């Protein structure tokens, strides 16, 4: 039998059991697999990470020889979505703790005059900068939750939609969004956990309050199941150009249709305009990559992360417009249900006025190319 290639094309997948089976299928001798060391880590201490030794162990081939990486990617695609949920969930739990603290902690006076005149100071939730951190997390969490549910629907549709065209469409769009959900959600999950820690001031740094654990635990999600930089390369190098850009075309056409459906609803106009601008940034950045990355791959690598964040913002903006539309409908149908839907519209407006404009920055970064990034000699670092 020829040797396997000394590359990823030579990787095979094995099951290595702890105990070997006897011929009669009863449990036999201990296999030679062993745990060499349990790593000491920054966080996720409830989850052991080990060095495993397989010297002389018996393994059983899973699937075809040399096709292990392809098999692993089936697991990896599901795992990437799972890690995206982890990032989003860490942002949510950190936000809930920070919001509770911000309502309780008394410090300073409101810029607009006392809100708690009888008390020695105001609850810090009156301060705009504390609001900034809370609203950033809240607007991300709710948008990301909607996008994750939308993504889960696409996973199902890719399997069971009625026609092959619908299954292909769902497979295309979830393929495009998988690296974005993994990397954008976990970058933001960590950022929001850090900002939630900041809301607690000194208490945020003290173990007893639990916030530093959220920060430590969130950090791994940007690294495992493929570092986020690799997710960005997957998006720009594989998912975008696949089938002549079909996935992005399909998905952006759905956004354009959603934008058209907002016309005539004054409560949605500012949101729709903000999303249209963000979509224009995405389309311009895509065109720039098409023109400038083929001949110079470093241009794709240099802008990949900015492009991934740009696409993540547009994806959340799309979900926010859909949610705002649903909130308007619900408010019209049942004016008694005001709090939930009114708060939804306020948060939608915040997302569109404060977070979505970042697409212009990301577009500028993509269009700046690799020149200045690659100019320094490696020895100069
Ligand atoms: C707690 C923990 C649990 C883990 N669990 C598992 C597990 O269960 N199963 C498993 O198989 N693995 C597991 N891993 C490994 C994990 O998936 C990898 O550490 C991770 O994918 C990053 O790979 P790496 O460490 O080789 O980093 P490297 O590939 O060395 O990357 C280092 C840095 O360089 C960047 N980089 C590397 N190559 C490129 C490139 N071509 N272009 C641009 N940038 C690049 C990366 O983005 C990253 O920022 C675990 C790791 C940890 C810390």
Short mmCIF file of C-alpha atoms and ligand atoms in Angstrom, two decimals:
data_model
loop_
_atom_site.label_atom_id
_atom_site.label_comp_id
_atom_site.label_asym_id
_atom_site.label_seq_id
_atom_site.Cartn_x
_atom_site.Cartn_y
_atom_site.Cartn_z
CA UNK A 1 0.00 0.00 0.00
CA UNK A 2 1.52 3.42 -0.95
CA UNK A 3 2.29 5.87 1.87
CA UNK A 4 -0.28 8.60 2.50
CA UNK A 5 0.68 12.12 1.35
CA UNK A 6 2.47 14.18 3.99
CA UNK A 7 -0.27 16.86 3.78
CA UNK A 8 -3.86 17.36 4.89
CA UNK A 9 -4.85 15.12 1.96
CA UNK A 10 -3.11 12.30 3.85
CA UNK A 11 -5.13 12.53 7.07
CA UNK A 12 -7.36 9.58 7.98
CA UNK A 13 -9.97 9.36 10.74
CA UNK A 14 -9.83 6.64 13.40
CA UNK A 15 -11.86 5.51 16.39
CA UNK A 16 -9.50 4.51 19.19
CA UNK A 17 -11.47 2.76 21.96
CA UNK A 18 -10.35 2.69 25.59
CA UNK A 19 -10.93 -1.07 25.70
CA UNK A 20 -10.53 -3.56 22.87
CA UNK A 21 -13.31 -6.00 22.02
CA UNK A 22 -12.81 -9.76 22.18
CA UNK A 23 -13.93 -11.92 19.23
CA UNK A 24 -17.26 -12.55 21.01
CA UNK A 25 -17.81 -8.75 21.32
CA UNK A 26 -17.32 -8.69 25.09
CA UNK A 27 -15.03 -6.03 26.59
CA UNK A 28 -11.43 -7.19 26.52
CA UNK A 29 -8.01 -5.71 27.28
CA UNK A 30 -7.19 -2.06 27.90
CA UNK A 31 -6.06 -0.36 24.66
CA UNK A 32 -2.67 1.44 24.77
CA UNK A 33 -4.30 4.90 24.49
CA UNK A 34 -3.63 7.14 27.51
CA UNK A 35 -3.95 10.72 28.72
CA UNK A 36 -0.45 12.23 28.89
CA UNK A 37 -1.29 15.53 30.55
CA UNK A 38 -4.26 17.70 31.48
CA UNK A 39 -3.54 21.25 30.34
CA UNK A 40 -3.77 24.23 32.70
CA UNK A 41 -5.82 26.86 30.87
CA UNK A 42 -6.93 30.49 31.09
CA UNK A 43 -10.60 29.48 31.38
CA UNK A 44 -13.17 26.73 30.70
CA UNK A 45 -11.90 24.88 33.76
CA UNK A 46 -14.96 22.62 33.75
CA UNK A 47 -13.80 21.18 30.43
CA UNK A 48 -10.63 19.08 30.47
CA UNK A 49 -8.17 19.51 27.59
CA UNK A 50 -5.63 16.70 27.34
CA UNK A 51 -2.56 15.54 25.52
CA UNK A 52 -3.45 12.02 24.35
CA UNK A 53 -0.81 9.34 23.68
CA UNK A 54 -1.64 6.70 21.09
CA UNK A 55 1.69 4.82 21.04
CA UNK A 56 0.97 1.24 20.00
CA UNK A 57 -2.80 1.72 20.36
CA UNK A 58 -5.26 -0.03 18.04
CA UNK A 59 -7.53 2.26 16.01
CA UNK A 60 -10.28 1.53 13.51
CA UNK A 61 -10.52 3.49 10.27
CA UNK A 62 -13.68 5.61 9.90
CA UNK A 63 -14.71 6.20 6.30
CA UNK A 64 -12.09 6.17 3.54
CA UNK A 65 -8.35 6.27 3.96
CA UNK A 66 -6.85 9.79 3.44
CA UNK A 67 -10.33 11.33 3.49
CA UNK A 68 -10.37 12.09 7.22
CA UNK A 69 -10.21 15.86 6.90
CA UNK A 70 -13.29 15.91 4.69
CA UNK A 71 -15.14 13.76 7.27
CA UNK A 72 -13.95 16.03 10.07
CA UNK A 73 -15.36 19.08 8.29
CA UNK A 74 -18.89 17.64 8.60
CA UNK A 75 -18.42 17.73 12.37
CA UNK A 76 -16.56 21.07 12.18
CA UNK A 77 -19.39 22.89 10.36
CA UNK A 78 -21.87 21.96 13.09
CA UNK A 79 -19.25 22.74 15.75
CA UNK A 80 -18.56 26.20 14.27
CA UNK A 81 -22.23 27.10 14.61
CA UNK A 82 -22.17 25.68 18.16
CA UNK A 83 -19.18 27.84 19.10
CA UNK A 84 -20.99 30.86 17.62
CA UNK A 85 -23.87 30.14 20.02
CA UNK A 86 -21.33 29.90 22.84
CA UNK A 87 -19.99 33.41 22.03
CA UNK A 88 -23.48 34.83 21.87
CA UNK A 89 -24.52 33.11 25.13
CA UNK A 90 -21.47 34.47 26.97
CA UNK A 91 -22.36 37.94 25.75
CA UNK A 92 -25.92 37.46 27.01
CA UNK A 93 -25.05 36.18 30.50
CA UNK A 94 -22.43 38.91 30.95
CA UNK A 95 -24.98 41.53 29.81
CA UNK A 96 -27.64 40.27 32.24
CA UNK A 97 -25.22 40.46 35.17
CA UNK A 98 -23.96 43.90 34.15
CA UNK A 99 -27.50 45.29 33.67
CA UNK A 100 -28.50 44.08 37.14
CA UNK A 101 -25.40 45.63 38.69
CA UNK A 102 -25.89 48.93 36.82
CA UNK A 103 -29.37 49.28 38.29
CA UNK A 104 -28.04 48.71 41.84
CA UNK A 105 -24.65 50.43 42.00
CA UNK A 106 -24.82 54.07 43.15
CA UNK A 107 -22.06 56.35 41.84
CA UNK A 108 -21.92 59.94 40.52
CA UNK A 109 -24.71 62.28 39.52
CA UNK A 110 -26.59 62.23 36.22
CA UNK A 111 -25.47 64.83 33.66
CA UNK A 112 -29.09 65.98 33.41
CA UNK A 113 -29.64 66.51 37.16
CA UNK A 114 -30.47 64.11 40.03
CA UNK A 115 -32.60 61.07 39.21
CA UNK A 116 -32.25 59.65 42.70
CA UNK A 117 -32.32 62.90 44.70
CA UNK A 118 -33.11 61.15 47.98
CA UNK A 119 -30.11 58.83 47.65
CA UNK A 120 -26.39 59.63 47.98
CA UNK A 121 -25.79 59.10 44.24
CA UNK A 122 -27.40 57.78 41.05
CA UNK A 123 -27.55 54.16 39.92
CA UNK A 124 -24.83 54.03 37.23
CA UNK A 125 -27.39 53.00 34.59
CA UNK A 126 -28.21 56.74 34.22
CA UNK A 127 -24.75 57.43 32.76
CA UNK A 128 -24.60 57.41 28.93
CA UNK A 129 -21.24 55.62 28.83
CA UNK A 130 -22.61 52.74 30.94
CA UNK A 131 -25.64 52.70 28.63
CA UNK A 132 -23.26 52.52 25.63
CA UNK A 133 -21.75 49.28 26.92
CA UNK A 134 -25.12 47.77 27.83
CA UNK A 135 -26.83 48.82 24.59
CA UNK A 136 -23.95 47.55 22.45
CA UNK A 137 -24.30 44.13 24.07
CA UNK A 138 -28.10 44.12 24.02
CA UNK A 139 -28.32 45.16 20.35
CA UNK A 140 -25.80 42.46 19.44
CA UNK A 141 -27.42 39.74 21.58
CA UNK A 142 -30.92 40.16 20.21
CA UNK A 143 -29.75 40.48 16.59
CA UNK A 144 -27.41 37.52 16.96
CA UNK A 145 -30.14 35.36 18.51
CA UNK A 146 -32.39 36.09 15.53
CA UNK A 147 -29.57 35.34 13.09
CA UNK A 148 -28.77 32.08 14.88
CA UNK A 149 -32.40 30.95 14.66
CA UNK A 150 -32.49 31.98 10.99
CA UNK A 151 -29.29 29.94 10.51
CA UNK A 152 -30.78 26.89 12.27
CA UNK A 153 -33.76 27.11 9.91
CA UNK A 154 -31.39 27.12 6.92
CA UNK A 155 -29.62 24.01 8.28
CA UNK A 156 -33.01 22.24 8.36
CA UNK A 157 -34.09 23.57 4.96
CA UNK A 158 -30.83 22.38 3.40
CA UNK A 159 -31.91 18.85 4.43
CA UNK A 160 -35.68 18.81 4.06
CA UNK A 161 -36.92 21.68 1.88
CA UNK A 162 -39.38 20.51 -0.78
CA UNK A 163 -37.34 21.20 -3.94
CA UNK A 164 -33.66 20.71 -4.82
CA UNK A 165 -33.45 24.46 -5.60
CA UNK A 166 -34.66 25.38 -2.09
CA UNK A 167 -32.23 22.90 -0.52
CA UNK A 168 -29.39 24.33 -2.60
CA UNK A 169 -30.33 27.89 -1.65
CA UNK A 170 -30.36 27.06 2.06
CA UNK A 171 -27.07 25.17 1.80
CA UNK A 172 -25.48 28.13 -0.01
CA UNK A 173 -26.56 30.79 2.49
CA UNK A 174 -25.72 28.81 5.64
CA UNK A 175 -22.35 27.88 4.08
CA UNK A 176 -21.66 31.59 3.53
CA UNK A 177 -22.78 32.59 7.03
CA UNK A 178 -21.11 29.73 9.00
CA UNK A 179 -17.64 31.35 9.31
CA UNK A 180 -19.36 34.68 10.07
CA UNK A 181 -21.51 33.20 12.84
CA UNK A 182 -18.45 31.50 14.33
CA UNK A 183 -16.03 34.43 14.16
CA UNK A 184 -18.23 37.52 14.39
CA UNK A 185 -20.29 36.10 17.27
CA UNK A 186 -17.23 35.07 19.26
CA UNK A 187 -15.30 38.31 18.65
CA UNK A 188 -18.34 40.24 19.84
CA UNK A 189 -19.03 37.76 22.66
CA UNK A 190 -15.58 38.41 24.09
CA UNK A 191 -15.82 42.19 23.54
CA UNK A 192 -19.23 42.36 25.21
CA UNK A 193 -18.09 40.18 28.13
CA UNK A 194 -15.15 42.58 28.65
CA UNK A 195 -17.45 45.61 28.47
CA UNK A 196 -19.88 43.97 30.90
CA UNK A 197 -16.91 43.44 33.25
CA UNK A 198 -16.10 47.15 32.78
CA UNK A 199 -19.62 48.07 33.93
CA UNK A 200 -18.76 46.53 37.32
CA UNK A 201 -15.66 48.70 37.72
CA UNK A 202 -13.29 47.18 40.29
CA UNK A 203 -15.79 44.49 41.20
CA UNK A 204 -15.54 43.27 37.62
CA UNK A 205 -11.90 42.37 38.21
CA UNK A 206 -12.61 40.54 41.49
CA UNK A 207 -13.36 36.81 41.24
CA UNK A 208 -16.27 36.90 43.71
CA UNK A 209 -18.50 38.75 41.20
CA UNK A 210 -18.08 36.18 38.45
CA UNK A 211 -17.48 38.60 35.59
CA UNK A 212 -13.79 37.78 35.10
CA UNK A 213 -14.80 34.14 34.57
CA UNK A 214 -17.07 35.13 31.67
CA UNK A 215 -14.17 37.01 30.08
CA UNK A 216 -11.75 34.10 30.56
CA UNK A 217 -14.27 31.55 29.29
CA UNK A 218 -15.27 33.66 26.27
CA UNK A 219 -11.65 33.98 25.07
CA UNK A 220 -11.33 30.37 23.84
CA UNK A 221 -14.26 30.72 21.45
CA UNK A 222 -12.18 33.00 19.19
CA UNK A 223 -9.48 30.31 19.00
CA UNK A 224 -10.91 26.81 18.86
CA UNK A 225 -12.81 25.17 16.00
CA UNK A 226 -10.47 27.19 13.78
CA UNK A 227 -9.02 30.55 14.86
CA UNK A 228 -11.15 33.49 13.74
CA UNK A 229 -8.53 34.64 11.26
CA UNK A 230 -8.91 31.27 9.52
CA UNK A 231 -12.71 31.69 9.48
CA UNK A 232 -12.20 35.02 7.70
CA UNK A 233 -9.96 33.35 5.11
CA UNK A 234 -12.60 30.62 4.63
CA UNK A 235 -15.19 33.34 3.98
CA UNK A 236 -13.13 35.40 1.56
CA UNK A 237 -11.11 32.62 -0.09
CA UNK A 238 -13.69 29.82 -0.35
CA UNK A 239 -17.26 30.84 0.44
CA UNK A 240 -17.37 34.11 -1.53
CA UNK A 241 -15.94 32.88 -4.84
CA UNK A 242 -17.69 29.44 -4.76
CA UNK A 243 -20.03 28.95 -7.74
CA UNK A 244 -19.24 32.41 -9.13
CA UNK A 245 -20.42 34.19 -5.95
CA UNK A 246 -23.87 32.56 -6.03
CA UNK A 247 -24.34 32.41 -2.23
CA UNK A 248 -23.70 36.13 -1.65
CA UNK A 249 -25.88 37.07 -4.63
CA UNK A 250 -28.77 34.93 -3.33
CA UNK A 251 -28.51 36.28 0.20
CA UNK A 252 -28.15 39.96 -0.75
CA UNK A 253 -31.16 39.65 -3.10
CA UNK A 254 -33.18 38.52 -0.06
CA UNK A 255 -32.01 41.60 1.86
CA UNK A 256 -32.95 43.89 -1.04
CA UNK A 257 -36.43 42.29 -1.09
CA UNK A 258 -36.76 42.78 2.69
CA UNK A 259 -35.77 46.44 2.30
CA UNK A 260 -38.36 46.94 -0.44
CA UNK A 261 -41.03 45.51 1.90
CA UNK A 262 -40.36 48.30 4.44
CA UNK A 263 -41.53 51.09 2.13
CA UNK A 264 -44.61 52.95 3.35
CA UNK A 265 -43.86 52.21 7.04
CA UNK A 266 -42.46 55.43 8.57
CA UNK A 267 -41.25 53.61 11.70
CA UNK A 268 -38.87 51.57 9.53
CA UNK A 269 -37.46 54.21 7.18
CA UNK A 270 -34.37 55.21 9.18
CA UNK A 271 -33.56 51.53 9.77
CA UNK A 272 -34.00 50.67 6.09
CA UNK A 273 -31.79 53.58 5.02
CA UNK A 274 -29.05 52.52 7.45
CA UNK A 275 -29.19 48.92 6.19
CA UNK A 276 -29.13 50.11 2.55
CA UNK A 277 -25.94 52.09 3.27
CA UNK A 278 -24.39 49.07 5.01
CA UNK A 279 -25.33 46.82 2.09
CA UNK A 280 -23.73 49.31 -0.32
CA UNK A 281 -20.52 49.12 1.76
CA UNK A 282 -20.63 45.31 1.55
CA UNK A 283 -21.15 45.37 -2.20
CA UNK A 284 -18.35 47.91 -2.71
CA UNK A 285 -15.94 45.89 -0.53
CA UNK A 286 -16.86 42.72 -2.43
CA UNK A 287 -16.21 44.41 -5.78
CA UNK A 288 -12.89 45.71 -4.49
CA UNK A 289 -11.85 42.18 -3.50
CA UNK A 290 -12.98 40.76 -6.85
CA UNK A 291 -10.84 43.35 -8.66
CA UNK A 292 -7.81 43.36 -6.36
CA UNK A 293 -7.43 40.00 -4.61
CA UNK A 294 -7.14 37.55 -7.51
CA UNK A 295 -3.83 38.98 -8.74
CA UNK A 296 -2.62 39.79 -5.22
CA UNK A 297 -3.83 37.25 -2.62
CA UNK A 298 -2.36 39.32 0.26
CA UNK A 299 -5.12 41.86 -0.45
CA UNK A 300 -7.67 39.16 0.39
CA UNK A 301 -5.77 38.14 3.54
CA UNK A 302 -5.31 41.74 4.69
CA UNK A 303 -9.00 42.61 4.38
CA UNK A 304 -10.52 39.25 5.33
CA UNK A 305 -11.30 40.03 8.97
CA UNK A 306 -12.70 43.49 8.18
CA UNK A 307 -14.83 41.93 5.45
CA UNK A 308 -16.12 39.25 7.86
CA UNK A 309 -17.15 41.90 10.39
CA UNK A 310 -18.75 43.98 7.63
CA UNK A 311 -20.80 40.97 6.54
CA UNK A 312 -21.67 40.17 10.18
CA UNK A 313 -23.01 43.69 10.69
CA UNK A 314 -25.13 43.51 7.52
CA UNK A 315 -26.43 40.09 8.61
CA UNK A 316 -27.50 41.48 11.99
CA UNK A 317 -28.91 44.62 10.35
CA UNK A 318 -31.04 42.40 8.10
CA UNK A 319 -32.39 40.53 11.15
CA UNK A 320 -33.04 43.84 12.94
CA UNK A 321 -35.10 45.16 10.04
CA UNK A 322 -37.13 41.93 10.01
CA UNK A 323 -37.63 42.10 13.79
CA UNK A 324 -38.61 45.78 13.65
CA UNK A 325 -41.13 44.97 10.93
CA UNK A 326 -42.62 42.21 13.12
CA UNK A 327 -42.68 44.60 16.10
CA UNK A 328 -44.61 47.21 14.08
CA UNK A 329 -47.14 44.58 13.02
CA UNK A 330 -47.53 43.33 16.59
CA UNK A 331 -47.99 46.85 17.98
CA UNK A 332 -50.68 47.57 15.38
CA UNK A 333 -52.50 44.31 16.11
CA UNK A 334 -52.36 44.41 19.91
CA UNK A 335 -51.53 47.81 21.39
CA UNK A 336 -51.64 46.25 24.88
CA UNK A 337 -48.35 44.42 24.21
CA UNK A 338 -46.43 47.68 24.05
CA UNK A 339 -43.37 47.24 26.29
CA UNK A 340 -41.73 44.27 24.57
CA UNK A 341 -42.26 45.55 21.02
CA UNK A 342 -41.51 49.20 21.81
CA UNK A 343 -38.23 48.14 23.43
CA UNK A 344 -37.54 46.02 20.35
CA UNK A 345 -37.94 49.08 18.11
CA UNK A 346 -35.73 51.22 20.38
CA UNK A 347 -32.99 48.57 20.31
CA UNK A 348 -33.36 48.23 16.51
CA UNK A 349 -32.84 51.99 16.16
CA UNK A 350 -29.78 51.85 18.43
CA UNK A 351 -28.26 49.03 16.36
CA UNK A 352 -28.80 50.99 13.14
CA UNK A 353 -27.60 54.35 14.47
CA UNK A 354 -24.62 53.26 16.61
CA UNK A 355 -23.36 49.87 15.39
CA UNK A 356 -24.29 49.47 11.74
CA UNK A 357 -22.30 52.54 10.56
CA UNK A 358 -19.11 50.58 11.41
CA UNK A 359 -19.53 48.99 7.97
CA UNK A 360 -17.95 52.14 6.46
CA UNK A 361 -14.84 51.63 8.60
CA UNK A 362 -14.60 47.96 7.62
CA UNK A 363 -15.04 48.83 3.95
CA UNK A 364 -12.22 51.39 4.22
CA UNK A 365 -9.99 48.73 5.80
CA UNK A 366 -10.72 46.24 3.01
CA UNK A 367 -10.04 48.89 0.37
CA UNK A 368 -6.77 49.92 2.07
CA UNK A 369 -5.33 46.61 0.84
CA UNK A 370 -2.16 44.91 1.99
CA UNK A 371 0.47 47.47 1.02
CA UNK A 372 1.14 49.08 4.42
CA UNK A 373 0.37 45.86 6.33
CA UNK A 374 3.07 43.90 4.52
CA UNK A 375 5.65 46.67 4.12
CA UNK A 376 7.75 46.12 7.28
CA UNK A 377 10.49 43.53 7.05
CA UNK A 378 9.80 40.55 9.40
CA UNK A 379 13.04 41.34 11.25
CA UNK A 380 11.69 44.79 12.16
CA UNK A 381 8.92 43.34 14.40
C1 LIG B 1 -8.94 24.48 25.10
C2 LIG B 1 -8.70 23.93 23.72
C3 LIG B 1 -9.44 22.85 23.29
C4 LIG B 1 -9.22 22.31 22.02
N1 LIG B 1 -9.96 21.24 21.64
C5 LIG B 1 -9.69 20.65 20.45
C6 LIG B 1 -10.36 19.47 20.06
O1 LIG B 1 -11.22 18.95 20.79
N2 LIG B 1 -10.04 18.89 18.87
C7 LIG B 1 -9.10 19.44 18.05
O2 LIG B 1 -8.84 18.89 16.98
N3 LIG B 1 -8.46 20.58 18.39
C8 LIG B 1 -8.72 21.18 19.56
N4 LIG B 1 -8.05 22.33 19.91
C9 LIG B 1 -7.10 22.92 18.97
C10 LIG B 1 -7.67 24.17 18.33
O3 LIG B 1 -8.69 23.85 17.41
C11 LIG B 1 -6.53 24.97 17.67
O4 LIG B 1 -5.67 25.42 18.70
C12 LIG B 1 -7.04 26.14 16.87
O5 LIG B 1 -7.79 25.69 15.75
C13 LIG B 1 -5.91 27.04 16.36
O6 LIG B 1 -4.94 26.29 15.72
P1 LIG B 1 -3.42 26.39 16.19
O7 LIG B 1 -3.35 26.33 17.68
O8 LIG B 1 -2.66 25.38 15.41
O9 LIG B 1 -3.00 27.87 15.77
P2 LIG B 1 -2.14 28.30 14.51
O10 LIG B 1 -2.67 27.63 13.28
O11 LIG B 1 -0.70 28.18 14.82
O12 LIG B 1 -2.56 29.84 14.43
C14 LIG B 1 -1.93 30.85 15.22
C15 LIG B 1 -2.39 32.21 14.69
O13 LIG B 1 -1.96 32.37 13.34
C16 LIG B 1 -3.06 32.58 12.48
N5 LIG B 1 -2.83 31.84 11.24
C17 LIG B 1 -2.39 30.57 11.10
N6 LIG B 1 -2.34 30.23 9.80
C18 LIG B 1 -2.75 31.30 9.09
C19 LIG B 1 -2.93 31.57 7.71
N7 LIG B 1 -2.68 30.66 6.77
N8 LIG B 1 -3.37 32.77 7.35
C20 LIG B 1 -3.67 33.71 8.28
N9 LIG B 1 -3.51 33.52 9.60
C21 LIG B 1 -3.07 32.33 10.01
C22 LIG B 1 -4.30 32.08 13.23
O14 LIG B 1 -5.46 32.78 12.84
C23 LIG B 1 -3.92 32.36 14.67
O15 LIG B 1 -4.24 33.68 15.01
C24 LIG B 1 -8.24 22.88 21.17
C25 LIG B 1 -7.50 23.98 21.61
C26 LIG B 1 -7.71 24.49 22.87
C27 LIG B 1 -6.89 25.70 23.32
#
